[in-house]
GROMACS .gro file of C-alpha atoms in nm:
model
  298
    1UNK     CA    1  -2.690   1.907   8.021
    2UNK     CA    2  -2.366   1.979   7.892
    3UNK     CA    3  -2.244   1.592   7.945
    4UNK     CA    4  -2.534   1.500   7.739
    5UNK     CA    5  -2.475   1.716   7.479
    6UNK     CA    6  -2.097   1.585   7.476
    7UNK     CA    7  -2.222   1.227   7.502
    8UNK     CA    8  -2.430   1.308   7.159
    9UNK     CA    9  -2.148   1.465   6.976
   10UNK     CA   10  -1.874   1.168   7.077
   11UNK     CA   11  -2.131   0.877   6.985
   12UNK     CA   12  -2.168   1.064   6.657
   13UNK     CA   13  -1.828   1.088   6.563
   14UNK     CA   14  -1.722   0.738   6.633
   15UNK     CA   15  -2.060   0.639   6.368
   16UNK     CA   16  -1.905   0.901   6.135
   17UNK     CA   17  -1.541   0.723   6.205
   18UNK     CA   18  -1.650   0.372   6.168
   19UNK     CA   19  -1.870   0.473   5.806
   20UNK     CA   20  -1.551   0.604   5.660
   21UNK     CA   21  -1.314   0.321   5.758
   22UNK     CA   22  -1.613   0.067   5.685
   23UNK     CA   23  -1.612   0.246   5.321
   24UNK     CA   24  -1.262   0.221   5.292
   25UNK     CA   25  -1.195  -0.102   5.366
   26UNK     CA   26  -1.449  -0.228   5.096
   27UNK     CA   27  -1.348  -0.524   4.879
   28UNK     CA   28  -1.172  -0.450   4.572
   29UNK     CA   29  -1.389  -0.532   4.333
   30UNK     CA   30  -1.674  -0.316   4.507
   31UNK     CA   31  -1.348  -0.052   4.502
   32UNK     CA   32  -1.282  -0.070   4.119
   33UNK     CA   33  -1.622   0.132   4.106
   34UNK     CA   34  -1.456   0.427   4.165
   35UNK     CA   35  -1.143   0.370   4.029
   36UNK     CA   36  -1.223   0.261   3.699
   37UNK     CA   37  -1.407   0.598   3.537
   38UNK     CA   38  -1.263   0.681   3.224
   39UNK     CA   39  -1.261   0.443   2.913
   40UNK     CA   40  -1.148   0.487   2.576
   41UNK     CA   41  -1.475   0.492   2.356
   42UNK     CA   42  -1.270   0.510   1.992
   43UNK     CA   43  -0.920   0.514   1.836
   44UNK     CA   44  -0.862   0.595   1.497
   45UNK     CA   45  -0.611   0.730   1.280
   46UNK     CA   46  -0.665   0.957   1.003
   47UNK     CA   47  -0.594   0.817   0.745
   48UNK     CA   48  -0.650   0.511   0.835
   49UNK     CA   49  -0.342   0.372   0.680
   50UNK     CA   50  -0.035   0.583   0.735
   51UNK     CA   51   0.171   0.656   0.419
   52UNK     CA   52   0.537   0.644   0.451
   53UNK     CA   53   0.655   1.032   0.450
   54UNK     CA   54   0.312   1.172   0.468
   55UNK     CA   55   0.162   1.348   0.841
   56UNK     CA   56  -0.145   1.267   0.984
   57UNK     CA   57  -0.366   1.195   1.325
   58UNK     CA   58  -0.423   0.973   1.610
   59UNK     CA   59  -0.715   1.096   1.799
   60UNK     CA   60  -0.838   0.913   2.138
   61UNK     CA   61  -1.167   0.970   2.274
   62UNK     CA   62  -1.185   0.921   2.645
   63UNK     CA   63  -1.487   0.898   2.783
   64UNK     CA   64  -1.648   0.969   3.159
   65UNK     CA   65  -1.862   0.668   3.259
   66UNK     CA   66  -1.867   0.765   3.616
   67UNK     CA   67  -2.157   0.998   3.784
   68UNK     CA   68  -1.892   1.271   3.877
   69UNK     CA   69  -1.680   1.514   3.716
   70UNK     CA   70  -1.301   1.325   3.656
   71UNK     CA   71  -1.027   1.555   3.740
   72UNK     CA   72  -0.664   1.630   3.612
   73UNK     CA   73  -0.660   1.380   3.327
   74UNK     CA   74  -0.328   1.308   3.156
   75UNK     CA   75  -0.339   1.127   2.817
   76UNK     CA   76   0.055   1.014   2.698
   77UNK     CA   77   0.127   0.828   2.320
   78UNK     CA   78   0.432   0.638   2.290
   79UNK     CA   79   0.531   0.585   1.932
   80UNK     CA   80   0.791   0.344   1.772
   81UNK     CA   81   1.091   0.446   1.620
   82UNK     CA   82   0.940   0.440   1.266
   83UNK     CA   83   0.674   0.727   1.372
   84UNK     CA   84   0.709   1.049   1.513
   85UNK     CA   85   0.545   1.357   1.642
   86UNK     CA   86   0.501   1.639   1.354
   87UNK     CA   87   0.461   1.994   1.545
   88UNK     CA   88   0.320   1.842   1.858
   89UNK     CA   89   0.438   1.656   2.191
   90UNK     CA   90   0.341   1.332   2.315
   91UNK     CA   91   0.101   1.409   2.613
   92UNK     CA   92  -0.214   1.629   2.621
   93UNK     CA   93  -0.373   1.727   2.939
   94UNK     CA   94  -0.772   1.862   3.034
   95UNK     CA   95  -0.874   1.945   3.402
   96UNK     CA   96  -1.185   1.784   3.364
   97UNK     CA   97  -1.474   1.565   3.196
   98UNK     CA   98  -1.773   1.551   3.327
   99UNK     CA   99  -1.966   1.279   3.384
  100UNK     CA  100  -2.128   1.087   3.107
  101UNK     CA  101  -1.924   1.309   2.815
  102UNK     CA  102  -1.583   1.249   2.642
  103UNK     CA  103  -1.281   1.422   2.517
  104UNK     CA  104  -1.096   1.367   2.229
  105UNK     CA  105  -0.740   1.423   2.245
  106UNK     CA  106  -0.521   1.458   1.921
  107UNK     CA  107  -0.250   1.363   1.801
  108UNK     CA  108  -0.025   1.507   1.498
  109UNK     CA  109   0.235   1.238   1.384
  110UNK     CA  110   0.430   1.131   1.070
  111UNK     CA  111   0.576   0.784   0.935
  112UNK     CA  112   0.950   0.816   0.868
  113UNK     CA  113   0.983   0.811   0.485
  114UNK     CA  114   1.176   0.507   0.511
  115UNK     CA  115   0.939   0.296   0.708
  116UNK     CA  116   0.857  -0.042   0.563
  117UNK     CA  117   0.484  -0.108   0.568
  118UNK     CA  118   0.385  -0.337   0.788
  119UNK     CA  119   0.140  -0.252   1.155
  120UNK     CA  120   0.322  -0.075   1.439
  121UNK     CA  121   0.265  -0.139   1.804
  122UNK     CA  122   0.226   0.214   2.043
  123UNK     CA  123   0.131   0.262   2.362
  124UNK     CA  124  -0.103   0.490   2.537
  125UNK     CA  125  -0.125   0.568   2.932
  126UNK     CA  126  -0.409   0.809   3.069
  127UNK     CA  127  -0.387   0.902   3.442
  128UNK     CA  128  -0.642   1.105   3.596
  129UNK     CA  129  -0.792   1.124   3.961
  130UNK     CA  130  -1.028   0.911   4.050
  131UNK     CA  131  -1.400   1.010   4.278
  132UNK     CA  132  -1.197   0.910   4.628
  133UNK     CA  133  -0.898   1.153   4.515
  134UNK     CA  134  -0.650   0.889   4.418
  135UNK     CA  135  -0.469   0.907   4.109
  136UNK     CA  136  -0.537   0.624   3.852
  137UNK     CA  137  -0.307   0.500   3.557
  138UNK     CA  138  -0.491   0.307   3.294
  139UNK     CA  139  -0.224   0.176   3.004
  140UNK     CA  140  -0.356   0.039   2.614
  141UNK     CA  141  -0.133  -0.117   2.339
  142UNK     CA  142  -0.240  -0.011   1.983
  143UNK     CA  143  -0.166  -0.062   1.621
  144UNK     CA  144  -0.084   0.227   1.374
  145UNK     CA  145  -0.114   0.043   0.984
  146UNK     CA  146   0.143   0.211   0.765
  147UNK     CA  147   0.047   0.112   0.447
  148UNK     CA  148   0.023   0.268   0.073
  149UNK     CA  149  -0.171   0.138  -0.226
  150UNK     CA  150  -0.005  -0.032  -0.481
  151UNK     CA  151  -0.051   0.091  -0.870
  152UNK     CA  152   0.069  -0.083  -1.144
  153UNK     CA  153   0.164   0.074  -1.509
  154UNK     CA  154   0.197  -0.168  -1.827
  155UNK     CA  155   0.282  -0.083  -2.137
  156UNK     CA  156   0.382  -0.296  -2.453
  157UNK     CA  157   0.751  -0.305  -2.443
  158UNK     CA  158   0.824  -0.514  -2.826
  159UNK     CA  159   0.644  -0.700  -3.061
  160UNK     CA  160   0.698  -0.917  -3.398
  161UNK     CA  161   0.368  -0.803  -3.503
  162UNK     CA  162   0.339  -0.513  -3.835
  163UNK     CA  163   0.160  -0.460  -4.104
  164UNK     CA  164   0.252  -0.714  -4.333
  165UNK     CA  165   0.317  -0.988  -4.067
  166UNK     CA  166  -0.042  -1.033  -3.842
  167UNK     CA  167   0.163  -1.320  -3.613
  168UNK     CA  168   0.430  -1.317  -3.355
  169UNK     CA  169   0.548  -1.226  -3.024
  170UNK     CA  170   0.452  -0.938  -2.765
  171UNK     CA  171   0.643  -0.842  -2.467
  172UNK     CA  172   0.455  -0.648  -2.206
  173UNK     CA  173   0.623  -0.502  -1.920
  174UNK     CA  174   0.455  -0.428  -1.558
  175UNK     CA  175   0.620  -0.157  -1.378
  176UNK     CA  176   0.530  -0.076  -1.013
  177UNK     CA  177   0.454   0.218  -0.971
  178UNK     CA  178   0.474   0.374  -0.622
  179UNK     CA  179   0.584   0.310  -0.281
  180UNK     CA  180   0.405  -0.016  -0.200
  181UNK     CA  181   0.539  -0.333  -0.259
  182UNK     CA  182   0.365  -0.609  -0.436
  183UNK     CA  183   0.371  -0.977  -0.401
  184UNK     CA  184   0.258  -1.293  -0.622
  185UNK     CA  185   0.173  -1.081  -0.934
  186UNK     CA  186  -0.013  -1.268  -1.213
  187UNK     CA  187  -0.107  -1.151  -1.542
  188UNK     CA  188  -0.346  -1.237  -1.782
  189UNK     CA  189  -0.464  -1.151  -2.170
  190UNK     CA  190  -0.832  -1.176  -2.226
  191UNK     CA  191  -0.966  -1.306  -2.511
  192UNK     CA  192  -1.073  -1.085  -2.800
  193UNK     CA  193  -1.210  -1.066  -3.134
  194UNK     CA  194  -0.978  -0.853  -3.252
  195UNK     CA  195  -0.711  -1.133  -3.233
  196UNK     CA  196  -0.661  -1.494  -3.110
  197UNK     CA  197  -0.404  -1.631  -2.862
  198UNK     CA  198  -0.177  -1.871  -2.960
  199UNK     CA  199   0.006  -1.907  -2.618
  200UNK     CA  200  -0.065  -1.963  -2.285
  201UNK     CA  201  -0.282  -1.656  -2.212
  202UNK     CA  202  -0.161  -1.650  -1.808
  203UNK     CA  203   0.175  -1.538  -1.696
  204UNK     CA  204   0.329  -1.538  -1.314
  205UNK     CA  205   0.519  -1.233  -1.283
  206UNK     CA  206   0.605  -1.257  -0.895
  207UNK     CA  207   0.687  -1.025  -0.688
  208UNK     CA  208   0.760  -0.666  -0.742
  209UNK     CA  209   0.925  -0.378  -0.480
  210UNK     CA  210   0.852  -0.046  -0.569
  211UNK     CA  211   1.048   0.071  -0.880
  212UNK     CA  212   1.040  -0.251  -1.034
  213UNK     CA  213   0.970  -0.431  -1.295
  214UNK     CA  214   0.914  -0.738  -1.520
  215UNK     CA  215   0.785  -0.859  -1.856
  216UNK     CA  216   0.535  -1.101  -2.010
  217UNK     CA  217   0.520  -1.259  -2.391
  218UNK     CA  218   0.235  -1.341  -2.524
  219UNK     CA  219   0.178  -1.484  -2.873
  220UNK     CA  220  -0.120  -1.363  -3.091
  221UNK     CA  221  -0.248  -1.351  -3.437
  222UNK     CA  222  -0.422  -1.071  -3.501
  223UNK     CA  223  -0.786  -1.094  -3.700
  224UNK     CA  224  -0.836  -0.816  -3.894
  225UNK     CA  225  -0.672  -0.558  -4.110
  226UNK     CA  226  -0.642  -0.298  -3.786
  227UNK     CA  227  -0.399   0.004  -3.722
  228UNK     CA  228  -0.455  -0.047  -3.323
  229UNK     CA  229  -0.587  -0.268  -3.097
  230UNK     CA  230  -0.629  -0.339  -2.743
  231UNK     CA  231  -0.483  -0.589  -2.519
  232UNK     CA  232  -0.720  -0.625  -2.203
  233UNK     CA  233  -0.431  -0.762  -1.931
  234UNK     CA  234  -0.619  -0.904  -1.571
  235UNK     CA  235  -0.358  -0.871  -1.336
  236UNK     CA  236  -0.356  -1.038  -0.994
  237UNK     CA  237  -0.139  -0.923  -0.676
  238UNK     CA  238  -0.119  -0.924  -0.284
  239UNK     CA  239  -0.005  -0.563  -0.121
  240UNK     CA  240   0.245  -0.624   0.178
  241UNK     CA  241  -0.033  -0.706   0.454
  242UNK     CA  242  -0.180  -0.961   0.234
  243UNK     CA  243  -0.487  -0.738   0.065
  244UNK     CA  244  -0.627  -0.887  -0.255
  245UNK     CA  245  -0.631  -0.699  -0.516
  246UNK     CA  246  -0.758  -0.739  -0.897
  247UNK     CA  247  -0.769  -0.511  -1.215
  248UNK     CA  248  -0.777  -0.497  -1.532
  249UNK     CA  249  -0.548  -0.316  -1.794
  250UNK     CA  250  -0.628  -0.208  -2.113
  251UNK     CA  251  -0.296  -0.197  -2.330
  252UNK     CA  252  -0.271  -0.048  -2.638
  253UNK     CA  253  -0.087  -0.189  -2.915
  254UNK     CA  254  -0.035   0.004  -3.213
  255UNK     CA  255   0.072  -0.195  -3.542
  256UNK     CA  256   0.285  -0.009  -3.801
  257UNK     CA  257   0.405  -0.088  -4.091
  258UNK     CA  258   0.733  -0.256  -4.247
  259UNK     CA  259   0.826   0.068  -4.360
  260UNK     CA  260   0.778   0.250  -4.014
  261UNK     CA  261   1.010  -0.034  -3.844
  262UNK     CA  262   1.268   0.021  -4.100
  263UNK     CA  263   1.199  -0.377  -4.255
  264UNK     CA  264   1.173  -0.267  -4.587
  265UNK     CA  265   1.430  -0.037  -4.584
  266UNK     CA  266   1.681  -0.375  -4.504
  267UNK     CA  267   1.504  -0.582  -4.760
  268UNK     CA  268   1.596  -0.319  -5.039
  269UNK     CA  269   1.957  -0.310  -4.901
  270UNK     CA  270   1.968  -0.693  -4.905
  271UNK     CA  271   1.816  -0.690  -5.273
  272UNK     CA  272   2.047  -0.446  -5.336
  273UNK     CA  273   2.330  -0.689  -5.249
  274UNK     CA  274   2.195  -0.967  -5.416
  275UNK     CA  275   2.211  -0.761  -5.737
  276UNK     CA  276   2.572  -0.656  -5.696
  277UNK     CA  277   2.665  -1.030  -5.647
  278UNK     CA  278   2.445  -1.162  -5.968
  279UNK     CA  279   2.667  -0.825  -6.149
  280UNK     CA  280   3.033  -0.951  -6.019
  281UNK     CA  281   2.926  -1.321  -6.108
  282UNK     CA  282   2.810  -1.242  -6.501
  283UNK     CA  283   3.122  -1.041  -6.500
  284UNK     CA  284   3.309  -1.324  -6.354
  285UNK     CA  285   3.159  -1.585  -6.594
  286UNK     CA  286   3.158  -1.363  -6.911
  287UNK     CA  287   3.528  -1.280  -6.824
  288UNK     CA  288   3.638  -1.631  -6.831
  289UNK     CA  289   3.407  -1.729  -7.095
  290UNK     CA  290   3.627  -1.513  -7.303
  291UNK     CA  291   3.923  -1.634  -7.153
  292UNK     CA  292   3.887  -1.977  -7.292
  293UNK     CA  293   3.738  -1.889  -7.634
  294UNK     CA  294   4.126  -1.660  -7.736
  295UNK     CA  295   4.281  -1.945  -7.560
  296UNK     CA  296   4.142  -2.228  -7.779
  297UNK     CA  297   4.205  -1.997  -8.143
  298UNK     CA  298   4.549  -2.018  -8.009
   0.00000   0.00000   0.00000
């Protein structure tokens, strides 16, 4: 009796034996089944363009697609030299997620105030433990866009154009105004009734870094008898990644008066010349007039 009984309990430990090294020794891509558990469901960064010297988040969302509970998971952000951490670390940790949910792990991080824009390549490595025990390593490349958006101020800078004189030259100047740089600016004056363009009405301004600036003339002739008008600008540009972007610009122009530009005030001073002169020269003549009239009674 008790040989039988042994003779059970050995034949059922060698099936037990042979079940375990038969599951072991399973091909690997049978064995990537319980390996490969977590994925990452969504990356994002808030915002989604980083602005140079201003904070904000990375936030992973791992997710469980296995049928048990994923232990001890480890979730590690590399960051180039142009970003950084802002009052946090670089790996975040969870002792579990349970199958079919997901985790989000954040991430508080800043880009340097110097950083050109341009998109930065990180790194992200997530070890956790997979159903069989074994500890998995799972390792992602990602993009972080650092990016601003560019604004442009214009203003009218000079102009030939008063009161009294309804044609010349204006000079407009395009500043840029913040952080981003601009490339292949164009600029353009719409037509209007309120004047008629006697130049070319499209400019190429180029390219502008932030802080810069250029000019465009334009030659009008204004219409009507007006104290102010407005000169609608279409301008044209590409932001450092390449973006399109259009807009229009309405410019005021304000026309004064000879007398407010101080023209009148010079064409009295030259009159005022031209009278002394016509003075010394009567004088002159009337002098040696005289001159010759004693000298010929002699």
């Amino acid at each position: 009796m008790k040989k039988s009984v042994l003779m059970i309990i050995l034949i059922t430990s060698v099936l037990f034996t042979s079940t375990i090294v038969a599951g072991l020794d399973l091909p690997n891509e049978i064995r990537l089944g319980f390996q490969h558990i977590l994925d990452i469901k969504e990356i994002h960064t808030e915002p989604s363009e980083m602005i140079p010297g201003n904070s904000g988040n990375l936030s992973v969302e791992v997710y469980n697609g296995g049928d048990i509970p994923t232990k001890d998971i480890r979730v590690k952000l590399n960051l180039p030299n142009e970003i950084s951490f802002t009052n946090d670390v670089s790996e975040k940790k969870i002792l579990e997620i349970k199958s079919g949910q997901s985790t989000t792990f954040k991430f508080n991080i800043i880009a340097l105030p110097k950083t050109s824009e341009g998109v930065y390549k990180a790194s992200l490595t997530v070890t956790y433990l997979n159903k069989i025990g074994e500890e998995r390593e799972d390792n992602y490349s990602i993009g972080i866009v650092v990016k601003s958006s560019p604004k442009v101020f214009a203003q009218v800078e000079k102009t030939d154009i008063y009161d009294e004189n309804r044609i010349g030259d204006t000079t407009i100047t395009f500043t840029n105004d913040n952080i981003a740089n601009i490339k292949l600016m164009t600029a353009e004056l719409k037509e209007s009734s309120d004047y008629e363009i006697i130049s070319e009405n499209r400019k190429y301004i180029g390219d502008l870094d932030s802080g810069d600036f250029q000019s465009a003339t334009f030659r009008i002739k204004v219409n009507k008898e007006l104290k102010k008008i407005v000169l609608p600008v279409k301008i044209e540009y590409k932001d450092s990644l390449n973006q399109d972007y259009s807009e229009e610009l309405q410019i005021p122009l304000n026309i004064r008066t000879a007398n407010e530009l101080g023209i009148s005030s010079n064409n009295y001073w030259w009159i005022l010349v031209l009278i002394i002169v016509i003075i010394l020269g009567v004088y002159s003549y009337k002098k040696d007039f005289f001159r010759k009239g004693k000298h010929n009674r002699l």
